[in-house]
Structure formats: C-alpha cells, structure tokens
Amino acid sequence: GESVGLHLPTLSVQEGDNSIINCAYSNSASDYFIWYKQESGKGPQFIIDIRSNMDKRQGQRVTVLLNKTVKHLSLQIAATQPGDSAVYFCADRSGGATNKLIFGTGTLLAVQP
Amino acid sequence: DAGVTQSPTHLIKTRGQHVTLRCSPISGHKSVSWYQQVLGQGPQFIFQYYEKEERGRGNFPDRFSARQFPNYSSELNVNALLLGDSALYLCASIRQGTYNEQFFGPGTRLTVL
C-alpha cells in the first residue's frame, strides 16, 4: 500500500551546522509533498511544499529536494538553530477527491548548543 | 488573521463515554480534515469535509463520526471510547486550489482512562 517513511528517527546536530532529514515514499503517482514541523504539544506547522514537476524548492533557510527516480524527498535546514528542535514529518497527498495526507513516522531533530 | 482553532485543548474521559471535539477553519476556507495522532506516530487521516459534505473517510470504526456546519466549522464525535482512542486530534483547514494546502490547528489532547 501507500506509505511515506523516514530513514532516521533521530538526528542530532550542532547549532550552526546544516541538517538533512530524509524521507522515502512509495506511491509513484504522488504529485505533492509537504514538510511539517511539530513542536512538543503543538500541531504540525507547514514548512515547505514541492510539486512533482519540480526537483528543488527553496524557502527561508530550508530547501526541499525531490528525486522521483528513487522516490526520495529531503529537507535541508541551513545554519540549524535551537528553535529548529522538533519532530519533522514528510507527507504525501493522495490526490483525488479526498485530500488525504499520508504521514511518515517523523524524525526528531535535536540541536545541541 | 486567525488560524485554525480547536476546542477543548485537553480532555479526560473514561472508557465507554463519548466526546465531541470542535474546529474552526481559517476564514475563507471551506474544507477541513480530521487526523488522529497517537503518541510517537504521524497523524492518521480520519475524515475530510467540504461544503458540509463528507469527501473522504479513513480506516476508522463507525464510532467515529463528524459533521460540518454552514459556517464551515466542524465537529468530530467519538462514541464508546476505548483506551486506544487516547491521542492528539488534529483539525486541518484546507485552502482550495490546485494542491489544497492543509494548515493544522493546535489539536485536542484526549486521554481515555
């Protein structure tokens, strides 16, 4: 069935370093992908999205890369800050009449001062 | 510009009881989705509503039901609560467009004892 998963459940980085969070998806028909950040006790916060007709998209300190050949997605965070500490989820939109998002299990990003 | 609001913030119930959770989407959004997030996992899709009609349903038992009102707010109802229903219940407000971006509220933390 469809699934979106993450390779690394926990990522620990030093403040100021760059972070890379990876995600694999299985539905080759997926046309839209989103990264969410979730801090403890809060709902997921939209970070950045990418359409399947793109392979890279940049935001403020974040870049998402999409490799459709191997069905892989990554989130790069530049100059990681303590405030970036959170769980990061990738999600795939199933499309059709239902806008169901399929989430992976998440990666915990821990930023060390 | 108010974001997605959910109430209550926290709720404690006992097995067998029922619960009603509420959500108000972002102004101008006509569609909402509900997700269940068990501790340590990614959110799981429960329902989507658009213009008061159900547009999709996830793999949840009939104890779960929802509705959307003319002002686009929504309620999620869960009957005959089980311990396993303890979770963070998230409402997402959907911006209709090509990719229907979803913006999450803070969630309602339900604990079933």
PDB file of C-alpha atoms in Angstrom:
ATOM      1  CA  GLY A   1       0.000   0.000   0.000  1.00  0.00           C
ATOM      2  CA  GLU A   2       0.947   3.631   0.058  1.00  0.00           C
ATOM      3  CA  SER A   3       3.477   4.702   2.616  1.00  0.00           C
ATOM      4  CA  VAL A   4       5.733   7.577   3.383  1.00  0.00           C
ATOM      5  CA  GLY A   5       8.614   6.785   5.713  1.00  0.00           C
ATOM      6  CA  LEU A   6      11.681   8.340   7.199  1.00  0.00           C
ATOM      7  CA  HIS A   7      15.123   6.749   7.294  1.00  0.00           C
ATOM      8  CA  LEU A   8      16.361   8.290  10.554  1.00  0.00           C
ATOM      9  CA  PRO A   9      14.130   8.553  13.593  1.00  0.00           C
ATOM     10  CA  THR A  10      16.548  10.868  15.467  1.00  0.00           C
ATOM     11  CA  LEU A  11      19.025  13.410  14.179  1.00  0.00           C
ATOM     12  CA  SER A  12      21.364  15.284  16.498  1.00  0.00           C
ATOM     13  CA  VAL A  13      23.262  18.292  15.125  1.00  0.00           C
ATOM     14  CA  GLN A  14      25.369  21.118  16.473  1.00  0.00           C
ATOM     15  CA  GLU A  15      23.992  24.621  16.419  1.00  0.00           C
ATOM     16  CA  GLY A  16      25.092  26.354  13.240  1.00  0.00           C
ATOM     17  CA  ASP A  17      25.508  23.146  11.253  1.00  0.00           C
ATOM     18  CA  ASN A  18      23.289  22.180   8.352  1.00  0.00           C
ATOM     19  CA  SER A  19      20.662  19.462   8.876  1.00  0.00           C
ATOM     20  CA  ILE A  20      19.363  16.985   6.334  1.00  0.00           C
ATOM     21  CA  ILE A  21      16.211  14.989   7.014  1.00  0.00           C
ATOM     22  CA  ASN A  22      15.305  12.238   4.565  1.00  0.00           C
ATOM     23  CA  CYS A  23      12.048  10.645   3.545  1.00  0.00           C
ATOM     24  CA  ALA A  24      11.042   7.838   1.185  1.00  0.00           C
ATOM     25  CA  TYR A  25       7.656   7.443  -0.442  1.00  0.00           C
ATOM     26  CA  SER A  26       6.155   4.510  -2.260  1.00  0.00           C
ATOM     27  CA  ASN A  27       3.314   5.936  -4.352  1.00  0.00           C
ATOM     28  CA  SER A  28       4.798   6.786  -7.727  1.00  0.00           C
ATOM     29  CA  ALA A  29       1.605   8.659  -8.590  1.00  0.00           C
ATOM     30  CA  SER A  30       2.103  11.168  -5.742  1.00  0.00           C
ATOM     31  CA  ASP A  31       2.029  14.695  -7.072  1.00  0.00           C
ATOM     32  CA  TYR A  32       2.529  16.826  -3.996  1.00  0.00           C
ATOM     33  CA  PHE A  33       4.726  16.603  -0.926  1.00  0.00           C
ATOM     34  CA  ILE A  34       4.870  18.662   2.238  1.00  0.00           C
ATOM     35  CA  TRP A  35       7.215  19.022   5.163  1.00  0.00           C
ATOM     36  CA  TYR A  36       5.761  19.804   8.559  1.00  0.00           C
ATOM     37  CA  LYS A  37       7.478  20.754  11.818  1.00  0.00           C
ATOM     38  CA  GLN A  38       5.843  19.729  15.057  1.00  0.00           C
ATOM     39  CA  GLU A  39       6.967  21.086  18.391  1.00  0.00           C
ATOM     40  CA  SER A  40       6.032  19.369  21.613  1.00  0.00           C
ATOM     41  CA  GLY A  41       2.351  19.840  22.467  1.00  0.00           C
ATOM     42  CA  LYS A  42       1.538  21.654  19.220  1.00  0.00           C
ATOM     43  CA  GLY A  43       0.005  20.838  15.880  1.00  0.00           C
ATOM     44  CA  PRO A  44       2.121  20.325  12.737  1.00  0.00           C
ATOM     45  CA  GLN A  45       3.354  23.571  11.229  1.00  0.00           C
ATOM     46  CA  PHE A  46       3.649  23.865   7.440  1.00  0.00           C
ATOM     47  CA  ILE A  47       7.277  24.449   6.411  1.00  0.00           C
ATOM     48  CA  ILE A  48       7.558  23.973   2.696  1.00  0.00           C
ATOM     49  CA  ASP A  49       5.979  22.001  -0.097  1.00  0.00           C
ATOM     50  CA  ILE A  50       7.013  20.782  -3.523  1.00  0.00           C
ATOM     51  CA  ARG A  51       5.112  19.668  -6.574  1.00  0.00           C
ATOM     52  CA  SER A  52       6.103  16.581  -8.500  1.00  0.00           C
ATOM     53  CA  ASN A  53       7.043  18.670 -11.546  1.00  0.00           C
ATOM     54  CA  MET A  54       9.880  20.231  -9.547  1.00  0.00           C
ATOM     55  CA  ASP A  55      13.073  18.760  -8.133  1.00  0.00           C
ATOM     56  CA  LYS A  56      14.080  21.576  -5.802  1.00  0.00           C
ATOM     57  CA  ARG A  57      12.415  24.362  -3.917  1.00  0.00           C
ATOM     58  CA  GLN A  58      13.939  26.855  -1.532  1.00  0.00           C
ATOM     59  CA  GLY A  59      12.482  28.795   1.344  1.00  0.00           C
ATOM     60  CA  GLN A  60      13.976  30.779   4.162  1.00  0.00           C
ATOM     61  CA  ARG A  61      16.872  28.588   5.447  1.00  0.00           C
ATOM     62  CA  VAL A  62      15.113  25.476   4.123  1.00  0.00           C
ATOM     63  CA  THR A  63      15.422  23.579   0.876  1.00  0.00           C
ATOM     64  CA  VAL A  64      13.404  20.590  -0.240  1.00  0.00           C
ATOM     65  CA  LEU A  65      14.781  18.188  -2.827  1.00  0.00           C
ATOM     66  CA  LEU A  66      12.686  15.661  -4.696  1.00  0.00           C
ATOM     67  CA  ASN A  67      14.131  12.677  -6.543  1.00  0.00           C
ATOM     68  CA  LYS A  68      11.285  10.948  -8.331  1.00  0.00           C
ATOM     69  CA  THR A  69      13.559   8.286  -9.811  1.00  0.00           C
ATOM     70  CA  VAL A  70      14.227   6.771  -6.400  1.00  0.00           C
ATOM     71  CA  LYS A  71      11.124   8.217  -4.733  1.00  0.00           C
ATOM     72  CA  HIS A  72      13.092  10.165  -2.180  1.00  0.00           C
ATOM     73  CA  LEU A  73      12.500  13.509  -0.516  1.00  0.00           C
ATOM     74  CA  SER A  74      14.799  15.512   1.712  1.00  0.00           C
ATOM     75  CA  LEU A  75      14.600  18.631   3.831  1.00  0.00           C
ATOM     76  CA  GLN A  76      17.738  20.676   4.305  1.00  0.00           C
ATOM     77  CA  ILE A  77      17.920  23.247   7.082  1.00  0.00           C
ATOM     78  CA  ALA A  78      20.801  25.706   6.892  1.00  0.00           C
ATOM     79  CA  ALA A  79      22.544  27.034   9.988  1.00  0.00           C
ATOM     80  CA  THR A  80      20.399  24.998  12.355  1.00  0.00           C
ATOM     81  CA  GLN A  81      19.228  26.857  15.433  1.00  0.00           C
ATOM     82  CA  PRO A  82      17.951  25.641  18.818  1.00  0.00           C
ATOM     83  CA  GLY A  83      14.476  26.744  17.773  1.00  0.00           C
ATOM     84  CA  ASP A  84      14.590  24.184  14.969  1.00  0.00           C
ATOM     85  CA  SER A  85      14.455  21.368  17.520  1.00  0.00           C
ATOM     86  CA  ALA A  86      11.227  19.486  16.802  1.00  0.00           C
ATOM     87  CA  VAL A  87       9.815  16.440  15.055  1.00  0.00           C
ATOM     88  CA  TYR A  88       9.756  16.774  11.283  1.00  0.00           C
ATOM     89  CA  PHE A  89       7.241  14.919   9.130  1.00  0.00           C
ATOM     90  CA  CYS A  90       7.056  14.484   5.426  1.00  0.00           C
ATOM     91  CA  ALA A  91       3.594  13.927   3.986  1.00  0.00           C
ATOM     92  CA  ASP A  92       2.281  12.848   0.650  1.00  0.00           C
ATOM     93  CA  ARG A  93      -1.080  13.932  -0.679  1.00  0.00           C
ATOM     94  CA  SER A  94      -3.049  11.036  -2.063  1.00  0.00           C
ATOM     95  CA  GLY A  95      -4.915  13.186  -4.535  1.00  0.00           C
ATOM     96  CA  GLY A  96      -8.345  12.691  -5.965  1.00  0.00           C
ATOM     97  CA  ALA A  97     -11.469  13.984  -4.288  1.00  0.00           C
ATOM     98  CA  THR A  98     -10.002  13.233  -0.876  1.00  0.00           C
ATOM     99  CA  ASN A  99      -7.125  15.425   0.231  1.00  0.00           C
ATOM    100  CA  LYS A 100      -5.773  12.748   2.494  1.00  0.00           C
ATOM    101  CA  LEU A 101      -2.232  13.313   3.678  1.00  0.00           C
ATOM    102  CA  ILE A 102      -0.139  10.247   4.373  1.00  0.00           C
ATOM    103  CA  PHE A 103       2.461  10.948   7.036  1.00  0.00           C
ATOM    104  CA  GLY A 104       5.648   9.176   7.908  1.00  0.00           C
ATOM    105  CA  THR A 105       6.610   8.431  11.484  1.00  0.00           C
ATOM    106  CA  GLY A 106       8.727  11.561  11.844  1.00  0.00           C
ATOM    107  CA  THR A 107      12.325  12.485  12.609  1.00  0.00           C
ATOM    108  CA  LEU A 108      13.281  14.104  15.868  1.00  0.00           C
ATOM    109  CA  LEU A 109      15.802  16.873  15.257  1.00  0.00           C
ATOM    110  CA  ALA A 110      17.826  17.712  18.361  1.00  0.00           C
ATOM    111  CA  VAL A 111      20.027  20.798  18.112  1.00  0.00           C
ATOM    112  CA  GLN A 112      22.948  20.831  20.520  1.00  0.00           C
ATOM    113  CA  PRO A 113      24.198  24.265  21.655  1.00  0.00           C
TER     114      PRO A 113
ATOM    115  CA  ASP B   1      -5.978  36.824  10.658  1.00  0.00           C
ATOM    116  CA  ALA B   2      -6.951  33.939  12.949  1.00  0.00           C
ATOM    117  CA  GLY B   3      -5.561  30.498  12.296  1.00  0.00           C
ATOM    118  CA  VAL B   4      -7.245  27.184  12.905  1.00  0.00           C
ATOM    119  CA  THR B   5      -8.820  26.957  16.331  1.00  0.00           C
ATOM    120  CA  GLN B   6      -9.730  23.802  18.197  1.00  0.00           C
ATOM    121  CA  SER B   7     -11.518  23.188  21.466  1.00  0.00           C
ATOM    122  CA  PRO B   8     -11.104  21.977  24.053  1.00  0.00           C
ATOM    123  CA  THR B   9      -7.337  21.925  24.439  1.00  0.00           C
ATOM    124  CA  HIS B  10      -7.320  18.937  26.730  1.00  0.00           C
ATOM    125  CA  LEU B  11      -9.962  16.422  27.685  1.00  0.00           C
ATOM    126  CA  ILE B  12     -10.084  13.446  30.016  1.00  0.00           C
ATOM    127  CA  LYS B  13     -12.784  10.818  29.601  1.00  0.00           C
ATOM    128  CA  THR B  14     -13.415   7.285  30.816  1.00  0.00           C
ATOM    129  CA  ARG B  15     -13.995   4.202  28.732  1.00  0.00           C
ATOM    130  CA  GLY B  16     -17.466   3.979  27.229  1.00  0.00           C
ATOM    131  CA  GLN B  17     -18.103   7.712  27.268  1.00  0.00           C
ATOM    132  CA  HIS B  18     -18.492   9.846  24.190  1.00  0.00           C
ATOM    133  CA  VAL B  19     -16.667  13.024  23.207  1.00  0.00           C
ATOM    134  CA  THR B  20     -17.204  15.958  20.864  1.00  0.00           C
ATOM    135  CA  LEU B  21     -14.267  17.929  19.527  1.00  0.00           C
ATOM    136  CA  ARG B  22     -14.630  21.217  17.697  1.00  0.00           C
ATOM    137  CA  CYS B  23     -12.722  23.027  14.981  1.00  0.00           C
ATOM    138  CA  SER B  24     -12.979  26.389  13.251  1.00  0.00           C
ATOM    139  CA  PRO B  25     -11.059  26.683   9.986  1.00  0.00           C
ATOM    140  CA  ILE B  26      -9.177  29.681   8.690  1.00  0.00           C
ATOM    141  CA  SER B  27     -11.510  32.394   7.468  1.00  0.00           C
ATOM    142  CA  GLY B  28     -12.373  31.777   3.828  1.00  0.00           C
ATOM    143  CA  HIS B  29     -11.544  28.066   3.907  1.00  0.00           C
ATOM    144  CA  LYS B  30     -14.494  25.786   3.226  1.00  0.00           C
ATOM    145  CA  SER B  31     -12.895  22.417   3.828  1.00  0.00           C
ATOM    146  CA  VAL B  32     -11.489  20.657   6.874  1.00  0.00           C
ATOM    147  CA  SER B  33      -9.847  17.365   7.612  1.00  0.00           C
ATOM    148  CA  TRP B  34      -9.519  15.488  10.891  1.00  0.00           C
ATOM    149  CA  TYR B  35      -6.490  13.433  11.889  1.00  0.00           C
ATOM    150  CA  GLN B  36      -5.620  11.266  14.865  1.00  0.00           C
ATOM    151  CA  GLN B  37      -2.062  11.331  16.140  1.00  0.00           C
ATOM    152  CA  VAL B  38      -1.079   8.657  18.599  1.00  0.00           C
ATOM    153  CA  LEU B  39       1.990   9.449  20.680  1.00  0.00           C
ATOM    154  CA  GLY B  40       5.173   8.799  18.755  1.00  0.00           C
ATOM    155  CA  GLN B  41       3.492   8.416  15.369  1.00  0.00           C
ATOM    156  CA  GLY B  42       2.492  10.551  12.439  1.00  0.00           C
ATOM    157  CA  PRO B  43      -1.088  11.786  12.054  1.00  0.00           C
ATOM    158  CA  GLN B  44      -3.626   9.378  10.554  1.00  0.00           C
ATOM    159  CA  PHE B  45      -6.450  10.641   8.343  1.00  0.00           C
ATOM    160  CA  ILE B  46      -9.956  10.272   9.757  1.00  0.00           C
ATOM    161  CA  PHE B  47     -12.320  12.468   7.707  1.00  0.00           C
ATOM    162  CA  GLN B  48     -12.476  15.278   5.210  1.00  0.00           C
ATOM    163  CA  TYR B  49     -15.430  17.625   4.748  1.00  0.00           C
ATOM    164  CA  TYR B  50     -16.087  20.193   2.055  1.00  0.00           C
ATOM    165  CA  GLU B  51     -19.134  22.421   1.954  1.00  0.00           C
ATOM    166  CA  LYS B  52     -20.790  20.278   4.659  1.00  0.00           C
ATOM    167  CA  GLU B  53     -20.353  17.057   2.711  1.00  0.00           C
ATOM    168  CA  GLU B  54     -18.050  14.189   3.582  1.00  0.00           C
ATOM    169  CA  ARG B  55     -15.360  13.865   0.931  1.00  0.00           C
ATOM    170  CA  GLY B  56     -13.290  11.103   2.431  1.00  0.00           C
ATOM    171  CA  ARG B  57     -13.012   8.731   5.325  1.00  0.00           C
ATOM    172  CA  GLY B  58     -10.012   6.922   6.711  1.00  0.00           C
ATOM    173  CA  ASN B  59      -9.800   3.467   8.212  1.00  0.00           C
ATOM    174  CA  PHE B  60     -11.615   4.220  11.465  1.00  0.00           C
ATOM    175  CA  PRO B  61     -14.601   2.421  13.036  1.00  0.00           C
ATOM    176  CA  ASP B  62     -18.148   3.730  12.915  1.00  0.00           C
ATOM    177  CA  ARG B  63     -17.728   5.020  16.462  1.00  0.00           C
ATOM    178  CA  PHE B  64     -16.069   7.988  14.789  1.00  0.00           C
ATOM    179  CA  SER B  65     -18.319  10.484  13.067  1.00  0.00           C
ATOM    180  CA  ALA B  66     -18.106  14.107  12.032  1.00  0.00           C
ATOM    181  CA  ARG B  67     -20.069  16.910  10.520  1.00  0.00           C
ATOM    182  CA  GLN B  68     -19.536  20.380   9.114  1.00  0.00           C
ATOM    183  CA  PHE B  69     -21.758  23.351   9.717  1.00  0.00           C
ATOM    184  CA  PRO B  70     -22.872  26.176   7.383  1.00  0.00           C
ATOM    185  CA  ASN B  71     -20.146  28.427   8.837  1.00  0.00           C
ATOM    186  CA  TYR B  72     -17.605  25.690   7.875  1.00  0.00           C
ATOM    187  CA  SER B  73     -16.748  24.822  11.466  1.00  0.00           C
ATOM    188  CA  SER B  74     -16.687  21.128  12.219  1.00  0.00           C
ATOM    189  CA  GLU B  75     -17.223  18.613  14.979  1.00  0.00           C
ATOM    190  CA  LEU B  76     -15.648  15.212  15.467  1.00  0.00           C
ATOM    191  CA  ASN B  77     -17.606  12.785  17.616  1.00  0.00           C
ATOM    192  CA  VAL B  78     -16.304   9.585  19.114  1.00  0.00           C
ATOM    193  CA  ASN B  79     -18.659   7.172  20.875  1.00  0.00           C
ATOM    194  CA  ALA B  80     -17.953   4.274  23.233  1.00  0.00           C
ATOM    195  CA  LEU B  81     -14.436   5.483  23.944  1.00  0.00           C
ATOM    196  CA  LEU B  82     -11.631   2.961  24.214  1.00  0.00           C
ATOM    197  CA  LEU B  83      -8.253   3.365  25.856  1.00  0.00           C
ATOM    198  CA  GLY B  84      -6.715   3.269  22.393  1.00  0.00           C
ATOM    199  CA  ASP B  85      -8.583   6.411  21.403  1.00  0.00           C
ATOM    200  CA  SER B  86      -6.196   8.413  23.578  1.00  0.00           C
ATOM    201  CA  ALA B  87      -4.419  10.674  21.138  1.00  0.00           C
ATOM    202  CA  LEU B  88      -3.966  14.187  19.814  1.00  0.00           C
ATOM    203  CA  TYR B  89      -6.833  15.003  17.459  1.00  0.00           C
ATOM    204  CA  LEU B  90      -5.865  17.476  14.780  1.00  0.00           C
ATOM    205  CA  CYS B  91      -8.026  19.553  12.517  1.00  0.00           C
ATOM    206  CA  ALA B  92      -6.610  20.867   9.251  1.00  0.00           C
ATOM    207  CA  SER B  93      -8.021  23.801   7.337  1.00  0.00           C
ATOM    208  CA  ILE B  94      -7.720  23.297   3.591  1.00  0.00           C
ATOM    209  CA  ARG B  95      -7.042  26.081   1.125  1.00  0.00           C
ATOM    210  CA  GLN B  96      -8.803  25.047  -2.053  1.00  0.00           C
ATOM    211  CA  GLY B  97      -6.652  25.237  -5.121  1.00  0.00           C
ATOM    212  CA  THR B  98      -4.518  23.041  -7.308  1.00  0.00           C
ATOM    213  CA  TYR B  99      -2.812  21.334  -4.391  1.00  0.00           C
ATOM    214  CA  ASN B 100      -5.148  22.108  -1.493  1.00  0.00           C
ATOM    215  CA  GLU B 101      -2.613  23.070   1.141  1.00  0.00           C
ATOM    216  CA  GLN B 102      -3.540  21.966   4.664  1.00  0.00           C
ATOM    217  CA  PHE B 103      -2.880  24.032   7.772  1.00  0.00           C
ATOM    218  CA  PHE B 104      -3.204  22.381  11.145  1.00  0.00           C
ATOM    219  CA  GLY B 105      -4.670  23.601  14.389  1.00  0.00           C
ATOM    220  CA  PRO B 106      -3.069  23.034  17.801  1.00  0.00           C
ATOM    221  CA  GLY B 107      -5.076  19.867  18.396  1.00  0.00           C
ATOM    222  CA  THR B 108      -7.128  18.473  21.235  1.00  0.00           C
ATOM    223  CA  ARG B 109      -5.346  16.097  23.588  1.00  0.00           C
ATOM    224  CA  LEU B 110      -7.806  13.332  24.534  1.00  0.00           C
ATOM    225  CA  THR B 111      -6.964  10.985  27.374  1.00  0.00           C
ATOM    226  CA  VAL B 112      -9.204   7.971  27.970  1.00  0.00           C
ATOM    227  CA  LEU B 113      -8.893   6.334  31.378  1.00  0.00           C
TER     228      LEU B 113
END
